[in-house]
Amino acid sequence: MNLGKVIGTVVSTRKEPSMDGLKLMLVRYVDSEGKETGGHVVAADAVGAGPDELVLVASGSSARQTATTDKKPVDAVIM
């Protein structure tokens, strides 16, 4: 898991049908003090996060283990 700050929304004109209704957010990784670490990720939003919120991001196979992302092609999730 990584700590991140939501910096925006990602818009997709076409995506995998199983992803319809799933919000995608752009997250900038931060350290424990809130300082940017340089990394970014597009993550599926499983909790209703908004801009400027600090969030936990899981990636890899762990990203598909939430009720919102189960069996969907997701590599990162805000949880």
PDB file of N, CA, C and O in Angstrom:
ATOM      1  N   MET A   1       0.850  -1.186   0.000  1.00  0.00           N
ATOM      2  CA  MET A   1       0.000   0.000   0.000  1.00  0.00           C
ATOM      3  C   MET A   1       0.886   1.237   0.000  1.00  0.00           C
ATOM      4  O   MET A   1       1.976   1.225   0.563  1.00  0.00           O
ATOM      5  N   ASN A   2       0.373   2.283  -0.616  1.00  0.00           N
ATOM      6  CA  ASN A   2       1.068   3.557  -0.669  1.00  0.00           C
ATOM      7  C   ASN A   2       0.118   4.669  -0.271  1.00  0.00           C
ATOM      8  O   ASN A   2      -1.099   4.569  -0.471  1.00  0.00           O
ATOM      9  N   LEU A   3       0.683   5.722   0.275  1.00  0.00           N
ATOM     10  CA  LEU A   3      -0.082   6.909   0.620  1.00  0.00           C
ATOM     11  C   LEU A   3      -0.032   7.855  -0.565  1.00  0.00           C
ATOM     12  O   LEU A   3       1.016   8.022  -1.191  1.00  0.00           O
ATOM     13  N   GLY A   4      -1.164   8.462  -0.893  1.00  0.00           N
ATOM     14  CA  GLY A   4      -1.200   9.370  -2.030  1.00  0.00           C
ATOM     15  C   GLY A   4      -2.188  10.498  -1.828  1.00  0.00           C
ATOM     16  O   GLY A   4      -2.995  10.484  -0.898  1.00  0.00           O
ATOM     17  N   LYS A   5      -2.121  11.467  -2.722  1.00  0.00           N
ATOM     18  CA  LYS A   5      -3.040  12.596  -2.709  1.00  0.00           C
ATOM     19  C   LYS A   5      -3.728  12.648  -4.069  1.00  0.00           C
ATOM     20  O   LYS A   5      -3.076  12.610  -5.112  1.00  0.00           O
ATOM     21  N   VAL A   6      -5.050  12.701  -4.058  1.00  0.00           N
ATOM     22  CA  VAL A   6      -5.808  12.768  -5.300  1.00  0.00           C
ATOM     23  C   VAL A   6      -5.594  14.140  -5.932  1.00  0.00           C
ATOM     24  O   VAL A   6      -5.808  15.166  -5.286  1.00  0.00           O
ATOM     25  N   ILE A   7      -5.150  14.136  -7.194  1.00  0.00           N
ATOM     26  CA  ILE A   7      -4.888  15.421  -7.857  1.00  0.00           C
ATOM     27  C   ILE A   7      -5.793  15.658  -9.056  1.00  0.00           C
ATOM     28  O   ILE A   7      -5.737  16.726  -9.658  1.00  0.00           O
ATOM     29  N   GLY A   8      -6.631  14.677  -9.389  1.00  0.00           N
ATOM     30  CA  GLY A   8      -7.545  14.900 -10.498  1.00  0.00           C
ATOM     31  C   GLY A   8      -8.322  13.662 -10.882  1.00  0.00           C
ATOM     32  O   GLY A   8      -8.130  12.587 -10.334  1.00  0.00           O
ATOM     33  N   THR A   9      -9.202  13.859 -11.849  1.00  0.00           N
ATOM     34  CA  THR A   9     -10.031  12.785 -12.380  1.00  0.00           C
ATOM     35  C   THR A   9      -9.546  12.439 -13.781  1.00  0.00           C
ATOM     36  O   THR A   9      -9.169  13.324 -14.548  1.00  0.00           O
ATOM     37  N   VAL A  10      -9.569  11.169 -14.124  1.00  0.00           N
ATOM     38  CA  VAL A  10      -9.188  10.721 -15.449  1.00  0.00           C
ATOM     39  C   VAL A  10     -10.467  10.384 -16.209  1.00  0.00           C
ATOM     40  O   VAL A  10     -11.330   9.675 -15.697  1.00  0.00           O
ATOM     41  N   VAL A  11     -10.591  10.906 -17.422  1.00  0.00           N
ATOM     42  CA  VAL A  11     -11.777  10.683 -18.241  1.00  0.00           C
ATOM     43  C   VAL A  11     -11.412   9.752 -19.385  1.00  0.00           C
ATOM     44  O   VAL A  11     -10.387   9.923 -20.034  1.00  0.00           O
ATOM     45  N   SER A  12     -12.258   8.766 -19.609  1.00  0.00           N
ATOM     46  CA  SER A  12     -12.039   7.803 -20.684  1.00  0.00           C
ATOM     47  C   SER A  12     -13.281   7.761 -21.569  1.00  0.00           C
ATOM     48  O   SER A  12     -14.392   7.536 -21.075  1.00  0.00           O
ATOM     49  N   THR A  13     -13.103   7.968 -22.862  1.00  0.00           N
ATOM     50  CA  THR A  13     -14.251   7.935 -23.758  1.00  0.00           C
ATOM     51  C   THR A  13     -14.694   6.508 -24.045  1.00  0.00           C
ATOM     52  O   THR A  13     -15.862   6.269 -24.331  1.00  0.00           O
ATOM     53  N   ARG A  14     -13.742   5.568 -23.971  1.00  0.00           N
ATOM     54  CA  ARG A  14     -14.060   4.145 -24.141  1.00  0.00           C
ATOM     55  C   ARG A  14     -13.239   3.366 -23.141  1.00  0.00           C
ATOM     56  O   ARG A  14     -12.060   3.633 -22.953  1.00  0.00           O
ATOM     57  N   LYS A  15     -13.884   2.386 -22.516  1.00  0.00           N
ATOM     58  CA  LYS A  15     -13.141   1.508 -21.623  1.00  0.00           C
ATOM     59  C   LYS A  15     -13.822   0.151 -21.559  1.00  0.00           C
ATOM     60  O   LYS A  15     -14.931  -0.024 -22.071  1.00  0.00           O
ATOM     61  N   GLU A  16     -13.167  -0.777 -20.953  1.00  0.00           N
ATOM     62  CA  GLU A  16     -13.705  -2.114 -20.751  1.00  0.00           C
ATOM     63  C   GLU A  16     -15.099  -2.019 -20.140  1.00  0.00           C
ATOM     64  O   GLU A  16     -15.289  -1.304 -19.157  1.00  0.00           O
ATOM     65  N   PRO A  17     -16.099  -2.688 -20.738  1.00  0.00           N
ATOM     66  CA  PRO A  17     -17.475  -2.585 -20.239  1.00  0.00           C
ATOM     67  C   PRO A  17     -17.640  -2.884 -18.746  1.00  0.00           C
ATOM     68  O   PRO A  17     -18.464  -2.262 -18.078  1.00  0.00           O
ATOM     69  N   SER A  18     -16.831  -3.788 -18.205  1.00  0.00           N
ATOM     70  CA  SER A  18     -16.955  -4.089 -16.772  1.00  0.00           C
ATOM     71  C   SER A  18     -16.513  -2.917 -15.898  1.00  0.00           C
ATOM     72  O   SER A  18     -16.790  -2.894 -14.699  1.00  0.00           O
ATOM     73  N   MET A  19     -15.852  -1.931 -16.498  1.00  0.00           N
ATOM     74  CA  MET A  19     -15.369  -0.759 -15.754  1.00  0.00           C
ATOM     75  C   MET A  19     -16.361   0.406 -15.808  1.00  0.00           C
ATOM     76  O   MET A  19     -16.123   1.438 -15.189  1.00  0.00           O
ATOM     77  N   ASP A  20     -17.469   0.244 -16.537  1.00  0.00           N
ATOM     78  CA  ASP A  20     -18.472   1.316 -16.603  1.00  0.00           C
ATOM     79  C   ASP A  20     -18.948   1.677 -15.201  1.00  0.00           C
ATOM     80  O   ASP A  20     -19.226   0.795 -14.381  1.00  0.00           O
ATOM     81  N   GLY A  21     -19.016   2.968 -14.928  1.00  0.00           N
ATOM     82  CA  GLY A  21     -19.463   3.454 -13.629  1.00  0.00           C
ATOM     83  C   GLY A  21     -18.360   3.533 -12.596  1.00  0.00           C
ATOM     84  O   GLY A  21     -18.565   4.037 -11.493  1.00  0.00           O
ATOM     85  N   LEU A  22     -17.176   3.053 -12.919  1.00  0.00           N
ATOM     86  CA  LEU A  22     -16.044   3.094 -11.996  1.00  0.00           C
ATOM     87  C   LEU A  22     -15.234   4.360 -12.254  1.00  0.00           C
ATOM     88  O   LEU A  22     -14.783   4.598 -13.372  1.00  0.00           O
ATOM     89  N   LYS A  23     -15.092   5.188 -11.229  1.00  0.00           N
ATOM     90  CA  LYS A  23     -14.379   6.453 -11.354  1.00  0.00           C
ATOM     91  C   LYS A  23     -12.872   6.202 -11.313  1.00  0.00           C
ATOM     92  O   LYS A  23     -12.392   5.427 -10.492  1.00  0.00           O
ATOM     93  N   LEU A  24     -12.133   6.852 -12.208  1.00  0.00           N
ATOM     94  CA  LEU A  24     -10.676   6.756 -12.239  1.00  0.00           C
ATOM     95  C   LEU A  24     -10.084   8.077 -11.769  1.00  0.00           C
ATOM     96  O   LEU A  24     -10.483   9.140 -12.227  1.00  0.00           O
ATOM     97  N   MET A  25      -9.120   7.988 -10.863  1.00  0.00           N
ATOM     98  CA  MET A  25      -8.510   9.188 -10.274  1.00  0.00           C
ATOM     99  C   MET A  25      -7.004   9.177 -10.497  1.00  0.00           C
ATOM    100  O   MET A  25      -6.373   8.108 -10.510  1.00  0.00           O
ATOM    101  N   LEU A  26      -6.438  10.367 -10.667  1.00  0.00           N
ATOM    102  CA  LEU A  26      -4.994  10.511 -10.757  1.00  0.00           C
ATOM    103  C   LEU A  26      -4.478  10.804  -9.348  1.00  0.00           C
ATOM    104  O   LEU A  26      -4.952  11.748  -8.692  1.00  0.00           O
ATOM    105  N   VAL A  27      -3.551   9.973  -8.885  1.00  0.00           N
ATOM    106  CA  VAL A  27      -3.040  10.079  -7.513  1.00  0.00           C
ATOM    107  C   VAL A  27      -1.538  10.310  -7.558  1.00  0.00           C
ATOM    108  O   VAL A  27      -0.806   9.609  -8.275  1.00  0.00           O
ATOM    109  N   ARG A  28      -1.072  11.280  -6.788  1.00  0.00           N
ATOM    110  CA  ARG A  28       0.361  11.556  -6.644  1.00  0.00           C
ATOM    111  C   ARG A  28       0.805  10.949  -5.322  1.00  0.00           C
ATOM    112  O   ARG A  28       0.212  11.212  -4.275  1.00  0.00           O
ATOM    113  N   TYR A  29       1.841  10.111  -5.361  1.00  0.00           N
ATOM    114  CA  TYR A  29       2.343   9.494  -4.135  1.00  0.00           C
ATOM    115  C   TYR A  29       2.999  10.533  -3.237  1.00  0.00           C
ATOM    116  O   TYR A  29       3.666  11.460  -3.716  1.00  0.00           O
ATOM    117  N   VAL A  30       2.783  10.393  -1.926  1.00  0.00           N
ATOM    118  CA  VAL A  30       3.387  11.278  -0.928  1.00  0.00           C
ATOM    119  C   VAL A  30       3.984  10.426   0.187  1.00  0.00           C
ATOM    120  O   VAL A  30       3.628   9.260   0.351  1.00  0.00           O
ATOM    121  N   ASP A  31       4.889  11.046   0.970  1.00  0.00           N
ATOM    122  CA  ASP A  31       5.450  10.333   2.115  1.00  0.00           C
ATOM    123  C   ASP A  31       4.571  10.557   3.343  1.00  0.00           C
ATOM    124  O   ASP A  31       3.518  11.196   3.253  1.00  0.00           O
ATOM    125  N   SER A  32       5.007  10.080   4.488  1.00  0.00           N
ATOM    126  CA  SER A  32       4.196  10.169   5.706  1.00  0.00           C
ATOM    127  C   SER A  32       3.975  11.605   6.184  1.00  0.00           C
ATOM    128  O   SER A  32       3.083  11.851   6.991  1.00  0.00           O
ATOM    129  N   GLU A  33       4.761  12.530   5.665  1.00  0.00           N
ATOM    130  CA  GLU A  33       4.603  13.941   6.032  1.00  0.00           C
ATOM    131  C   GLU A  33       3.850  14.732   4.973  1.00  0.00           C
ATOM    132  O   GLU A  33       3.720  15.952   5.059  1.00  0.00           O
ATOM    133  N   GLY A  34       3.383  14.048   3.931  1.00  0.00           N
ATOM    134  CA  GLY A  34       2.617  14.703   2.883  1.00  0.00           C
ATOM    135  C   GLY A  34       3.449  15.303   1.772  1.00  0.00           C
ATOM    136  O   GLY A  34       2.915  15.970   0.890  1.00  0.00           O
ATOM    137  N   LYS A  35       4.767  15.059   1.770  1.00  0.00           N
ATOM    138  CA  LYS A  35       5.637  15.590   0.719  1.00  0.00           C
ATOM    139  C   LYS A  35       5.626  14.656  -0.482  1.00  0.00           C
ATOM    140  O   LYS A  35       5.677  13.435  -0.340  1.00  0.00           O
ATOM    141  N   GLU A  36       5.552  15.240  -1.671  1.00  0.00           N
ATOM    142  CA  GLU A  36       5.513  14.454  -2.903  1.00  0.00           C
ATOM    143  C   GLU A  36       6.766  13.598  -3.042  1.00  0.00           C
ATOM    144  O   GLU A  36       7.862  14.042  -2.741  1.00  0.00           O
ATOM    145  N   THR A  37       6.565  12.364  -3.510  1.00  0.00           N
ATOM    146  CA  THR A  37       7.704  11.478  -3.729  1.00  0.00           C
ATOM    147  C   THR A  37       8.029  11.315  -5.205  1.00  0.00           C
ATOM    148  O   THR A  37       8.988  10.659  -5.559  1.00  0.00           O
ATOM    149  N   GLY A  38       7.201  11.907  -6.082  1.00  0.00           N
ATOM    150  CA  GLY A  38       7.498  11.896  -7.502  1.00  0.00           C
ATOM    151  C   GLY A  38       6.698  10.922  -8.332  1.00  0.00           C
ATOM    152  O   GLY A  38       6.617  11.068  -9.534  1.00  0.00           O
ATOM    153  N   GLY A  39       6.105   9.907  -7.727  1.00  0.00           N
ATOM    154  CA  GLY A  39       5.350   8.931  -8.498  1.00  0.00           C
ATOM    155  C   GLY A  39       3.885   9.312  -8.660  1.00  0.00           C
ATOM    156  O   GLY A  39       3.330  10.039  -7.836  1.00  0.00           O
ATOM    157  N   HIS A  40       3.276   8.832  -9.735  1.00  0.00           N
ATOM    158  CA  HIS A  40       1.856   9.037 -10.007  1.00  0.00           C
ATOM    159  C   HIS A  40       1.237   7.703 -10.392  1.00  0.00           C
ATOM    160  O   HIS A  40       1.928   6.811 -10.877  1.00  0.00           O
ATOM    161  N   VAL A  41      -0.067   7.588 -10.206  1.00  0.00           N
ATOM    162  CA  VAL A  41      -0.781   6.390 -10.626  1.00  0.00           C
ATOM    163  C   VAL A  41      -2.225   6.759 -10.939  1.00  0.00           C
ATOM    164  O   VAL A  41      -2.781   7.680 -10.344  1.00  0.00           O
ATOM    165  N   VAL A  42      -2.799   6.070 -11.910  1.00  0.00           N
ATOM    166  CA  VAL A  42      -4.234   6.169 -12.164  1.00  0.00           C
ATOM    167  C   VAL A  42      -4.856   5.015 -11.391  1.00  0.00           C
ATOM    168  O   VAL A  42      -4.497   3.853 -11.595  1.00  0.00           O
ATOM    169  N   ALA A  43      -5.779   5.336 -10.483  1.00  0.00           N
ATOM    170  CA  ALA A  43      -6.362   4.322  -9.612  1.00  0.00           C
ATOM    171  C   ALA A  43      -7.882   4.359  -9.686  1.00  0.00           C
ATOM    172  O   ALA A  43      -8.489   5.424  -9.768  1.00  0.00           O
ATOM    173  N   ALA A  44      -8.478   3.176  -9.639  1.00  0.00           N
ATOM    174  CA  ALA A  44      -9.938   3.073  -9.540  1.00  0.00           C
ATOM    175  C   ALA A  44     -10.337   3.517  -8.134  1.00  0.00           C
ATOM    176  O   ALA A  44      -9.649   3.214  -7.160  1.00  0.00           O
ATOM    177  N   ASP A  45     -11.441   4.230  -8.047  1.00  0.00           N
ATOM    178  CA  ASP A  45     -11.884   4.769  -6.759  1.00  0.00           C
ATOM    179  C   ASP A  45     -12.972   3.876  -6.167  1.00  0.00           C
ATOM    180  O   ASP A  45     -14.085   3.839  -6.663  1.00  0.00           O
ATOM    181  N   ALA A  46     -12.639   3.184  -5.070  1.00  0.00           N
ATOM    182  CA  ALA A  46     -13.597   2.285  -4.424  1.00  0.00           C
ATOM    183  C   ALA A  46     -14.274   2.922  -3.217  1.00  0.00           C
ATOM    184  O   ALA A  46     -15.115   2.297  -2.584  1.00  0.00           O
ATOM    185  N   VAL A  47     -13.915   4.179  -2.891  1.00  0.00           N
ATOM    186  CA  VAL A  47     -14.436   4.782  -1.650  1.00  0.00           C
ATOM    187  C   VAL A  47     -15.062   6.160  -1.829  1.00  0.00           C
ATOM    188  O   VAL A  47     -15.507   6.757  -0.853  1.00  0.00           O
ATOM    189  N   GLY A  48     -15.075   6.697  -3.026  1.00  0.00           N
ATOM    190  CA  GLY A  48     -15.650   8.027  -3.233  1.00  0.00           C
ATOM    191  C   GLY A  48     -14.718   9.156  -2.862  1.00  0.00           C
ATOM    192  O   GLY A  48     -15.146  10.178  -2.338  1.00  0.00           O
ATOM    193  N   ALA A  49     -13.439   8.994  -3.150  1.00  0.00           N
ATOM    194  CA  ALA A  49     -12.447  10.024  -2.848  1.00  0.00           C
ATOM    195  C   ALA A  49     -12.635  11.233  -3.756  1.00  0.00           C
ATOM    196  O   ALA A  49     -13.206  11.137  -4.836  1.00  0.00           O
ATOM    197  N   GLY A  50     -12.129  12.371  -3.287  1.00  0.00           N
ATOM    198  CA  GLY A  50     -12.219  13.594  -4.061  1.00  0.00           C
ATOM    199  C   GLY A  50     -10.888  14.296  -4.151  1.00  0.00           C
ATOM    200  O   GLY A  50      -9.908  13.886  -3.532  1.00  0.00           O
ATOM    201  N   PRO A  51     -10.818  15.379  -4.920  1.00  0.00           N
ATOM    202  CA  PRO A  51      -9.578  16.130  -5.094  1.00  0.00           C
ATOM    203  C   PRO A  51      -8.987  16.586  -3.761  1.00  0.00           C
ATOM    204  O   PRO A  51      -9.714  16.954  -2.842  1.00  0.00           O
ATOM    205  N   ASP A  52      -7.672  16.525  -3.680  1.00  0.00           N
ATOM    206  CA  ASP A  52      -6.883  16.962  -2.528  1.00  0.00           C
ATOM    207  C   ASP A  52      -7.002  16.079  -1.293  1.00  0.00           C
ATOM    208  O   ASP A  52      -6.470  16.412  -0.247  1.00  0.00           O
ATOM    209  N   GLU A  53      -7.690  14.945  -1.386  1.00  0.00           N
ATOM    210  CA  GLU A  53      -7.783  14.044  -0.244  1.00  0.00           C
ATOM    211  C   GLU A  53      -6.583  13.104  -0.195  1.00  0.00           C
ATOM    212  O   GLU A  53      -6.076  12.678  -1.233  1.00  0.00           O
ATOM    213  N   LEU A  54      -6.127  12.789   1.028  1.00  0.00           N
ATOM    214  CA  LEU A  54      -5.090  11.786   1.214  1.00  0.00           C
ATOM    215  C   LEU A  54      -5.760  10.420   1.215  1.00  0.00           C
ATOM    216  O   LEU A  54      -6.784  10.225   1.872  1.00  0.00           O
ATOM    217  N   VAL A  55      -5.188   9.476   0.471  1.00  0.00           N
ATOM    218  CA  VAL A  55      -5.804   8.166   0.300  1.00  0.00           C
ATOM    219  C   VAL A  55      -4.750   7.067   0.379  1.00  0.00           C
ATOM    220  O   VAL A  55      -3.558   7.307   0.215  1.00  0.00           O
ATOM    221  N   LEU A  56      -5.220   5.849   0.633  1.00  0.00           N
ATOM    222  CA  LEU A  56      -4.373   4.665   0.547  1.00  0.00           C
ATOM    223  C   LEU A  56      -4.615   4.020  -0.803  1.00  0.00           C
ATOM    224  O   LEU A  56      -5.762   3.859  -1.224  1.00  0.00           O
ATOM    225  N   VAL A  57      -3.533   3.637  -1.469  1.00  0.00           N
ATOM    226  CA  VAL A  57      -3.627   3.002  -2.783  1.00  0.00           C
ATOM    227  C   VAL A  57      -2.980   1.624  -2.715  1.00  0.00           C
ATOM    228  O   VAL A  57      -1.827   1.494  -2.280  1.00  0.00           O
ATOM    229  N   ALA A  58      -3.718   0.612  -3.120  1.00  0.00           N
ATOM    230  CA  ALA A  58      -3.174  -0.736  -3.254  1.00  0.00           C
ATOM    231  C   ALA A  58      -2.967  -0.997  -4.735  1.00  0.00           C
ATOM    232  O   ALA A  58      -3.752  -0.530  -5.562  1.00  0.00           O
ATOM    233  N   SER A  59      -1.931  -1.747  -5.059  1.00  0.00           N
ATOM    234  CA  SER A  59      -1.675  -2.016  -6.472  1.00  0.00           C
ATOM    235  C   SER A  59      -1.386  -3.501  -6.691  1.00  0.00           C
ATOM    236  O   SER A  59      -1.227  -4.262  -5.742  1.00  0.00           O
ATOM    237  N   GLY A  60      -1.318  -3.864  -7.950  1.00  0.00           N
ATOM    238  CA  GLY A  60      -1.091  -5.261  -8.302  1.00  0.00           C
ATOM    239  C   GLY A  60      -2.345  -6.086  -8.074  1.00  0.00           C
ATOM    240  O   GLY A  60      -3.466  -5.581  -8.135  1.00  0.00           O
ATOM    241  N   SER A  61      -2.169  -7.367  -7.780  1.00  0.00           N
ATOM    242  CA  SER A  61      -3.326  -8.248  -7.602  1.00  0.00           C
ATOM    243  C   SER A  61      -4.188  -7.829  -6.422  1.00  0.00           C
ATOM    244  O   SER A  61      -5.389  -8.096  -6.399  1.00  0.00           O
ATOM    245  N   SER A  62      -3.621  -7.149  -5.445  1.00  0.00           N
ATOM    246  CA  SER A  62      -4.396  -6.669  -4.289  1.00  0.00           C
ATOM    247  C   SER A  62      -5.464  -5.666  -4.703  1.00  0.00           C
ATOM    248  O   SER A  62      -6.482  -5.520  -4.035  1.00  0.00           O
ATOM    249  N   ALA A  63      -5.251  -4.982  -5.815  1.00  0.00           N
ATOM    250  CA  ALA A  63      -6.205  -3.977  -6.281  1.00  0.00           C
ATOM    251  C   ALA A  63      -7.524  -4.598  -6.717  1.00  0.00           C
ATOM    252  O   ALA A  63      -8.544  -3.924  -6.766  1.00  0.00           O
ATOM    253  N   ARG A  64      -7.514  -5.877  -7.021  1.00  0.00           N
ATOM    254  CA  ARG A  64      -8.739  -6.551  -7.479  1.00  0.00           C
ATOM    255  C   ARG A  64      -9.460  -7.258  -6.333  1.00  0.00           C
ATOM    256  O   ARG A  64     -10.349  -8.058  -6.564  1.00  0.00           O
ATOM    257  N   GLN A  65      -9.120  -6.958  -5.102  1.00  0.00           N
ATOM    258  CA  GLN A  65      -9.713  -7.652  -3.967  1.00  0.00           C
ATOM    259  C   GLN A  65     -10.666  -6.787  -3.160  1.00  0.00           C
ATOM    260  O   GLN A  65     -10.873  -7.019  -1.973  1.00  0.00           O
ATOM    261  N   THR A  66     -11.280  -5.792  -3.801  1.00  0.00           N
ATOM    262  CA  THR A  66     -12.331  -5.015  -3.142  1.00  0.00           C
ATOM    263  C   THR A  66     -13.657  -5.386  -3.802  1.00  0.00           C
ATOM    264  O   THR A  66     -13.677  -5.911  -4.919  1.00  0.00           O
ATOM    265  N   ALA A  67     -14.746  -5.106  -3.133  1.00  0.00           N
ATOM    266  CA  ALA A  67     -16.063  -5.407  -3.706  1.00  0.00           C
ATOM    267  C   ALA A  67     -16.276  -4.652  -5.016  1.00  0.00           C
ATOM    268  O   ALA A  67     -16.914  -5.153  -5.942  1.00  0.00           O
ATOM    269  N   THR A  68     -15.729  -3.453  -5.117  1.00  0.00           N
ATOM    270  CA  THR A  68     -15.906  -2.608  -6.307  1.00  0.00           C
ATOM    271  C   THR A  68     -15.082  -3.092  -7.493  1.00  0.00           C
ATOM    272  O   THR A  68     -15.496  -2.950  -8.636  1.00  0.00           O
ATOM    273  N   THR A  69     -13.910  -3.668  -7.241  1.00  0.00           N
ATOM    274  CA  THR A  69     -12.989  -4.010  -8.322  1.00  0.00           C
ATOM    275  C   THR A  69     -12.843  -5.510  -8.565  1.00  0.00           C
ATOM    276  O   THR A  69     -12.050  -5.917  -9.412  1.00  0.00           O
ATOM    277  N   ASP A  70     -13.598  -6.331  -7.876  1.00  0.00           N
ATOM    278  CA  ASP A  70     -13.491  -7.783  -8.012  1.00  0.00           C
ATOM    279  C   ASP A  70     -13.685  -8.224  -9.465  1.00  0.00           C
ATOM    280  O   ASP A  70     -14.663  -7.841 -10.113  1.00  0.00           O
ATOM    281  N   LYS A  71     -12.718  -8.982  -9.971  1.00  0.00           N
ATOM    282  CA  LYS A  71     -12.741  -9.537 -11.336  1.00  0.00           C
ATOM    283  C   LYS A  71     -12.744  -8.467 -12.432  1.00  0.00           C
ATOM    284  O   LYS A  71     -13.226  -8.701 -13.540  1.00  0.00           O
ATOM    285  N   LYS A  72     -12.218  -7.288 -12.124  1.00  0.00           N
ATOM    286  CA  LYS A  72     -12.113  -6.221 -13.126  1.00  0.00           C
ATOM    287  C   LYS A  72     -10.638  -5.967 -13.430  1.00  0.00           C
ATOM    288  O   LYS A  72      -9.779  -6.191 -12.580  1.00  0.00           O
ATOM    289  N   PRO A  73     -10.312  -5.478 -14.629  1.00  0.00           N
ATOM    290  CA  PRO A  73      -8.919  -5.250 -15.009  1.00  0.00           C
ATOM    291  C   PRO A  73      -8.342  -3.988 -14.365  1.00  0.00           C
ATOM    292  O   PRO A  73      -8.114  -2.980 -15.013  1.00  0.00           O
ATOM    293  N   VAL A  74      -8.114  -4.062 -13.062  1.00  0.00           N
ATOM    294  CA  VAL A  74      -7.642  -2.912 -12.283  1.00  0.00           C
ATOM    295  C   VAL A  74      -6.265  -3.232 -11.718  1.00  0.00           C
ATOM    296  O   VAL A  74      -6.069  -4.305 -11.166  1.00  0.00           O
ATOM    297  N   ASP A  75      -5.333  -2.288 -11.839  1.00  0.00           N
ATOM    298  CA  ASP A  75      -3.994  -2.494 -11.301  1.00  0.00           C
ATOM    299  C   ASP A  75      -3.722  -1.623 -10.090  1.00  0.00           C
ATOM    300  O   ASP A  75      -2.744  -1.813  -9.392  1.00  0.00           O
ATOM    301  N   ALA A  76      -4.582  -0.631  -9.817  1.00  0.00           N
ATOM    302  CA  ALA A  76      -4.432   0.220  -8.635  1.00  0.00           C
ATOM    303  C   ALA A  76      -5.826   0.651  -8.177  1.00  0.00           C
ATOM    304  O   ALA A  76      -6.685   0.933  -8.999  1.00  0.00           O
ATOM    305  N   VAL A  77      -6.026   0.683  -6.861  1.00  0.00           N
ATOM    306  CA  VAL A  77      -7.330   1.051  -6.320  1.00  0.00           C
ATOM    307  C   VAL A  77      -7.147   1.938  -5.086  1.00  0.00           C
ATOM    308  O   VAL A  77      -6.260   1.706  -4.276  1.00  0.00           O
ATOM    309  N   ILE A  78      -7.993   2.948  -5.001  1.00  0.00           N
ATOM    310  CA  ILE A  78      -8.079   3.775  -3.782  1.00  0.00           C
ATOM    311  C   ILE A  78      -8.997   3.019  -2.851  1.00  0.00           C
ATOM    312  O   ILE A  78     -10.129   2.715  -3.197  1.00  0.00           O
ATOM    313  N   MET A  79      -8.487   2.695  -1.649  1.00  0.00           N
ATOM    314  CA  MET A  79      -9.286   1.882  -0.729  1.00  0.00           C
ATOM    315  C   MET A  79      -9.356   2.448   0.668  1.00  0.00           C
ATOM    316  O   MET A  79      -8.569   3.217   1.066  1.00  0.00           O
TER     317      MET A  79
END
